PDB file of C-alpha atoms in Angstrom:
ATOM      1  CA  UNK A 113       0.006  -0.004   0.005  1.00 91.00           C
ATOM      2  CA  UNK A 114       2.845   2.359   0.865  1.00 91.00           C
ATOM      3  CA  UNK A 115       4.621   1.753  -2.448  1.00 94.00           C
ATOM      4  CA  UNK A 116       1.415   2.609  -4.304  1.00 94.00           C
ATOM      5  CA  UNK A 117       1.042   5.757  -2.207  1.00 95.00           C
ATOM      6  CA  UNK A 118       4.608   6.781  -3.022  1.00 94.00           C
ATOM      7  CA  UNK A 119       4.053   6.160  -6.732  1.00 94.00           C
ATOM      8  CA  UNK A 120       0.870   8.232  -6.673  1.00 96.00           C
ATOM      9  CA  UNK A 121       2.676  11.017  -4.818  1.00 95.00           C
ATOM     10  CA  UNK A 122       5.528  10.950  -7.344  1.00 91.00           C
ATOM     11  CA  UNK A 123       2.889  11.221 -10.077  1.00 92.00           C
ATOM     12  CA  UNK A 124       1.352  14.320  -8.463  1.00 94.00           C
ATOM     13  CA  UNK A 125      -1.819  12.540  -7.370  1.00 96.00           C
ATOM     14  CA  UNK A 126      -1.670  13.784  -3.801  1.00 96.00           C
ATOM     15  CA  UNK A 127      -5.254  13.010  -2.753  1.00 96.00           C
ATOM     16  CA  UNK A 128      -4.969   9.374  -3.884  1.00 96.00           C
ATOM     17  CA  UNK A 129      -1.501   9.135  -2.331  1.00 97.00           C
ATOM     18  CA  UNK A 130      -2.809  10.417   0.996  1.00 96.00           C
ATOM     19  CA  UNK A 131      -5.540   7.763   1.074  1.00 97.00           C
ATOM     20  CA  UNK A 132      -2.888   5.049   0.545  1.00 97.00           C
ATOM     21  CA  UNK A 133      -0.520   6.598   3.109  1.00 97.00           C
ATOM     22  CA  UNK A 134      -3.281   6.696   5.721  1.00 97.00           C
ATOM     23  CA  UNK A 135      -4.259   3.118   4.942  1.00 97.00           C
ATOM     24  CA  UNK A 136      -0.623   2.027   5.229  1.00 96.00           C
ATOM     25  CA  UNK A 137      -0.467   3.857   8.551  1.00 95.00           C
ATOM     26  CA  UNK A 138      -3.566   2.025   9.802  1.00 95.00           C
ATOM     27  CA  UNK A 139      -2.164  -1.325   8.652  1.00 95.00           C
ATOM     28  CA  UNK A 140       1.271  -0.856  10.221  1.00 94.00           C
ATOM     29  CA  UNK A 141       2.306  -1.946  13.667  1.00 92.00           C
ATOM     30  CA  UNK A 142       3.111   0.851  16.079  1.00 89.00           C
ATOM     31  CA  UNK A 143       6.792   1.762  16.273  1.00 84.00           C
ATOM     32  CA  UNK A 144       7.808  -0.084  13.119  1.00 91.00           C
ATOM     33  CA  UNK A 145       9.711   1.246  10.135  1.00 92.00           C
ATOM     34  CA  UNK A 146       6.546   0.796   8.061  1.00 94.00           C
ATOM     35  CA  UNK A 147       4.655   3.133  10.386  1.00 95.00           C
ATOM     36  CA  UNK A 148       7.388   5.768  10.212  1.00 95.00           C
ATOM     37  CA  UNK A 149       7.579   5.429   6.411  1.00 96.00           C
ATOM     38  CA  UNK A 150       3.816   5.985   6.179  1.00 97.00           C
ATOM     39  CA  UNK A 151       4.084   9.050   8.425  1.00 97.00           C
ATOM     40  CA  UNK A 152       6.951  10.419   6.307  1.00 97.00           C
ATOM     41  CA  UNK A 153       4.918  10.033   3.132  1.00 97.00           C
ATOM     42  CA  UNK A 154       1.920  11.633   4.814  1.00 97.00           C
ATOM     43  CA  UNK A 155       4.064  14.580   5.938  1.00 97.00           C
ATOM     44  CA  UNK A 156       5.510  15.025   2.452  1.00 97.00           C
ATOM     45  CA  UNK A 157       2.009  15.010   0.947  1.00 97.00           C
ATOM     46  CA  UNK A 158       0.794  17.546   3.486  1.00 97.00           C
ATOM     47  CA  UNK A 159       3.813  19.762   2.773  1.00 96.00           C
ATOM     48  CA  UNK A 160       3.226  19.516  -0.970  1.00 95.00           C
ATOM     49  CA  UNK A 161      -0.343  20.714  -0.372  1.00 96.00           C
ATOM     50  CA  UNK A 162       0.853  23.552   1.920  1.00 95.00           C
ATOM     51  CA  UNK A 163      -0.980  22.140   4.953  1.00 97.00           C
ATOM     52  CA  UNK A 164       1.764  23.173   7.339  1.00 96.00           C
ATOM     53  CA  UNK A 165      -0.154  22.782  10.596  1.00 97.00           C
ATOM     54  CA  UNK A 166      -0.817  19.181   9.592  1.00 97.00           C
ATOM     55  CA  UNK A 167       2.868  18.784   8.710  1.00 97.00           C
ATOM     56  CA  UNK A 168       3.798  19.997  12.199  1.00 97.00           C
ATOM     57  CA  UNK A 169       1.505  17.427  13.837  1.00 97.00           C
ATOM     58  CA  UNK A 170       2.777  14.630  11.591  1.00 97.00           C
ATOM     59  CA  UNK A 171       6.372  15.684  12.206  1.00 97.00           C
ATOM     60  CA  UNK A 172       5.792  15.487  15.969  1.00 96.00           C
ATOM     61  CA  UNK A 173       4.551  11.906  15.496  1.00 95.00           C
ATOM     62  CA  UNK A 174       7.563  11.080  13.335  1.00 96.00           C
ATOM     63  CA  UNK A 175      10.015  12.562  15.821  1.00 95.00           C
ATOM     64  CA  UNK A 176       8.357  10.685  18.667  1.00 93.00           C
ATOM     65  CA  UNK A 177       8.698   7.380  16.809  1.00 92.00           C
ATOM     66  CA  UNK A 178      12.281   8.127  15.766  1.00 93.00           C
ATOM     67  CA  UNK A 179      13.265   9.092  19.307  1.00 90.00           C
ATOM     68  CA  UNK A 180      12.034   5.765  20.608  1.00 82.00           C
ATOM     69  CA  UNK A 181      13.949   4.006  17.798  1.00 74.00           C
ATOM     70  CA  UNK A 182      17.285   5.498  18.879  1.00 77.00           C
ATOM     71  CA  UNK A 183      19.716   7.875  17.183  1.00 80.00           C
ATOM     72  CA  UNK A 184      20.796   5.648  14.317  1.00 89.00           C
ATOM     73  CA  UNK A 185      20.998   7.392  10.920  1.00 93.00           C
ATOM     74  CA  UNK A 186      18.146   6.314   8.654  1.00 95.00           C
ATOM     75  CA  UNK A 187      16.304   7.512   5.569  1.00 96.00           C
ATOM     76  CA  UNK A 188      13.322   8.219   7.838  1.00 96.00           C
ATOM     77  CA  UNK A 189      15.416  10.491  10.045  1.00 97.00           C
ATOM     78  CA  UNK A 190      16.744  12.233   6.916  1.00 97.00           C
ATOM     79  CA  UNK A 191      13.191  12.895   5.708  1.00 97.00           C
ATOM     80  CA  UNK A 192      12.242  14.191   9.147  1.00 97.00           C
ATOM     81  CA  UNK A 193      15.094  16.700   8.897  1.00 97.00           C
ATOM     82  CA  UNK A 194      13.998  17.635   5.369  1.00 98.00           C
ATOM     83  CA  UNK A 195      10.426  18.263   6.567  1.00 97.00           C
ATOM     84  CA  UNK A 196      11.745  20.411   9.425  1.00 97.00           C
ATOM     85  CA  UNK A 197      13.799  22.407   6.929  1.00 97.00           C
ATOM     86  CA  UNK A 198      10.807  22.814   4.650  1.00 96.00           C
ATOM     87  CA  UNK A 199       8.747  24.207   7.536  1.00 97.00           C
ATOM     88  CA  UNK A 200      11.513  26.686   8.338  1.00 97.00           C
ATOM     89  CA  UNK A 201      11.654  27.689   4.681  1.00 95.00           C
ATOM     90  CA  UNK A 202       7.945  28.476   4.437  1.00 95.00           C
ATOM     91  CA  UNK A 203       8.251  30.497   7.658  1.00 95.00           C
ATOM     92  CA  UNK A 204      10.894  32.639   5.982  1.00 94.00           C
ATOM     93  CA  UNK A 205      13.820  31.159   7.924  1.00 96.00           C
ATOM     94  CA  UNK A 206      15.705  29.738   4.969  1.00 95.00           C
ATOM     95  CA  UNK A 207      19.028  30.640   6.557  1.00 94.00           C
ATOM     96  CA  UNK A 208      18.184  28.207   9.381  1.00 97.00           C
ATOM     97  CA  UNK A 209      16.801  25.618   6.965  1.00 97.00           C
ATOM     98  CA  UNK A 210      19.939  25.199   4.832  1.00 96.00           C
ATOM     99  CA  UNK A 211      22.056  23.475   7.518  1.00 97.00           C
ATOM    100  CA  UNK A 212      19.124  21.210   8.367  1.00 98.00           C
ATOM    101  CA  UNK A 213      18.753  20.233   4.702  1.00 97.00           C
ATOM    102  CA  UNK A 214      22.488  19.532   4.669  1.00 97.00           C
ATOM    103  CA  UNK A 215      22.148  17.406   7.803  1.00 97.00           C
ATOM    104  CA  UNK A 216      19.318  15.500   6.102  1.00 98.00           C
ATOM    105  CA  UNK A 217      21.605  14.729   3.158  1.00 98.00           C
ATOM    106  CA  UNK A 218      24.381  13.649   5.512  1.00 98.00           C
ATOM    107  CA  UNK A 219      22.078  11.327   7.471  1.00 97.00           C
ATOM    108  CA  UNK A 220      20.680   9.816   4.265  1.00 98.00           C
ATOM    109  CA  UNK A 221      24.169   9.204   2.925  1.00 98.00           C
ATOM    110  CA  UNK A 222      25.306   7.641   6.205  1.00 97.00           C
ATOM    111  CA  UNK A 223      22.337   5.281   6.213  1.00 97.00           C
ATOM    112  CA  UNK A 224      22.101   4.398   2.509  1.00 97.00           C
ATOM    113  CA  UNK A 225      25.615   4.962   1.208  1.00 97.00           C
ATOM    114  CA  UNK A 226      26.999   7.358  -1.393  1.00 96.00           C
ATOM    115  CA  UNK A 227      24.328   6.390  -3.951  1.00 97.00           C
ATOM    116  CA  UNK A 228      21.471   7.308  -1.635  1.00 97.00           C
ATOM    117  CA  UNK A 229      18.227   8.095  -3.450  1.00 96.00           C
ATOM    118  CA  UNK A 230      16.970   9.874  -0.357  1.00 97.00           C
ATOM    119  CA  UNK A 231      20.031  12.128  -0.348  1.00 98.00           C
ATOM    120  CA  UNK A 232      19.612  12.795  -4.077  1.00 97.00           C
ATOM    121  CA  UNK A 233      15.958  13.801  -3.627  1.00 96.00           C
ATOM    122  CA  UNK A 234      16.824  16.101  -0.721  1.00 97.00           C
ATOM    123  CA  UNK A 235      19.713  17.593  -2.751  1.00 97.00           C
ATOM    124  CA  UNK A 236      17.199  18.360  -5.513  1.00 96.00           C
ATOM    125  CA  UNK A 237      14.791  20.008  -3.053  1.00 94.00           C
ATOM    126  CA  UNK A 238      17.567  22.143  -1.601  1.00 96.00           C
ATOM    127  CA  UNK A 239      18.815  23.058  -5.080  1.00 96.00           C
ATOM    128  CA  UNK A 240      15.329  24.246  -6.049  1.00 93.00           C
ATOM    129  CA  UNK A 241      15.067  26.358  -2.906  1.00 94.00           C
ATOM    130  CA  UNK A 242      18.556  27.829  -3.357  1.00 94.00           C
ATOM    131  CA  UNK A 243      17.825  28.623  -7.001  1.00 93.00           C
ATOM    132  CA  UNK A 244      15.003  30.887  -5.814  1.00 90.00           C
ATOM    133  CA  UNK A 245      17.536  32.983  -3.904  1.00 90.00           C
ATOM    134  CA  UNK A 246      20.800  34.695  -4.728  1.00 91.00           C
ATOM    135  CA  UNK A 247      22.706  31.453  -4.094  1.00 92.00           C
ATOM    136  CA  UNK A 248      22.905  30.194  -7.692  1.00 91.00           C
ATOM    137  CA  UNK A 249      26.346  28.602  -7.252  1.00 94.00           C
ATOM    138  CA  UNK A 250      25.251  26.620  -4.195  1.00 95.00           C
ATOM    139  CA  UNK A 251      22.060  25.614  -6.009  1.00 95.00           C
ATOM    140  CA  UNK A 252      24.089  24.285  -8.917  1.00 95.00           C
ATOM    141  CA  UNK A 253      26.373  22.333  -6.560  1.00 96.00           C
ATOM    142  CA  UNK A 254      23.409  20.688  -4.821  1.00 96.00           C
ATOM    143  CA  UNK A 255      21.825  19.928  -8.172  1.00 97.00           C
ATOM    144  CA  UNK A 256      25.041  18.448  -9.573  1.00 96.00           C
ATOM    145  CA  UNK A 257      25.436  16.202  -6.509  1.00 96.00           C
ATOM    146  CA  UNK A 258      21.916  14.827  -7.009  1.00 97.00           C
ATOM    147  CA  UNK A 259      22.268  14.317 -10.755  1.00 97.00           C
ATOM    148  CA  UNK A 260      25.606  12.560 -10.334  1.00 97.00           C
ATOM    149  CA  UNK A 261      23.977   9.957  -8.053  1.00 97.00           C
ATOM    150  CA  UNK A 262      20.959   9.476 -10.310  1.00 97.00           C
ATOM    151  CA  UNK A 263      23.107   9.053 -13.416  1.00 96.00           C
ATOM    152  CA  UNK A 264      25.463   6.636 -11.685  1.00 96.00           C
ATOM    153  CA  UNK A 265      22.507   4.514 -10.606  1.00 96.00           C
ATOM    154  CA  UNK A 266      21.336   4.431 -14.230  1.00 95.00           C
ATOM    155  CA  UNK A 267      18.146   2.864 -15.549  1.00 94.00           C
ATOM    156  CA  UNK A 268      15.005   4.689 -14.441  1.00 93.00           C
ATOM    157  CA  UNK A 269      17.115   6.986 -12.298  1.00 95.00           C
ATOM    158  CA  UNK A 270      18.815   8.248 -15.470  1.00 94.00           C
ATOM    159  CA  UNK A 271      15.354   9.231 -16.724  1.00 93.00           C
ATOM    160  CA  UNK A 272      14.684  11.025 -13.425  1.00 92.00           C
ATOM    161  CA  UNK A 273      17.994  12.892 -13.903  1.00 95.00           C
ATOM    162  CA  UNK A 274      16.920  13.968 -17.393  1.00 94.00           C
ATOM    163  CA  UNK A 275      13.577  15.284 -16.136  1.00 92.00           C
ATOM    164  CA  UNK A 276      15.247  17.068 -13.229  1.00 93.00           C
ATOM    165  CA  UNK A 277      17.808  18.629 -15.552  1.00 93.00           C
ATOM    166  CA  UNK A 278      15.084  19.885 -17.867  1.00 92.00           C
ATOM    167  CA  UNK A 279      13.038  21.389 -15.047  1.00 88.00           C
ATOM    168  CA  UNK A 280      16.071  22.886 -13.277  1.00 88.00           C
ATOM    169  CA  UNK A 281      17.088  24.697 -16.454  1.00 74.00           C
ATOM    170  CA  UNK A 282      13.974  26.848 -16.180  1.00 59.00           C
TER     171      UNK A 282
END
């Protein structure tokens, strides 16, 4: 159910993705990785739809679950950092958000290795945010880091790199 929700989210079908994320959340056992993954997807959907109060509540749930799971680096912890950074960004605290985005990338890389898809996605998010500011050089660096990973992974990730390159050019 969660994989379908993620695919729907990636396709821009947020309402359908949210239904699947909530169902995955209901079906998961409390305190498991599956529960945290469902919460992460739910938070990302809420953020995409600019429902920031809901994101805050979901993020509190995520942080509670992650705290009980220990301090081990994980993709879930990286996404929690990315959601925190996104909330800071929409509150006009981008200067505080940048190091949190960078921490998210670091945690993702520690947990998944140098070819981390989570880190690549967060790099792309940060690059987009930086490109909207006067930090064009930093935006390009973040973008290049993400594209390098996607291209090295090849296959469908190469296609994702092509789409990202086309959209970043504008």
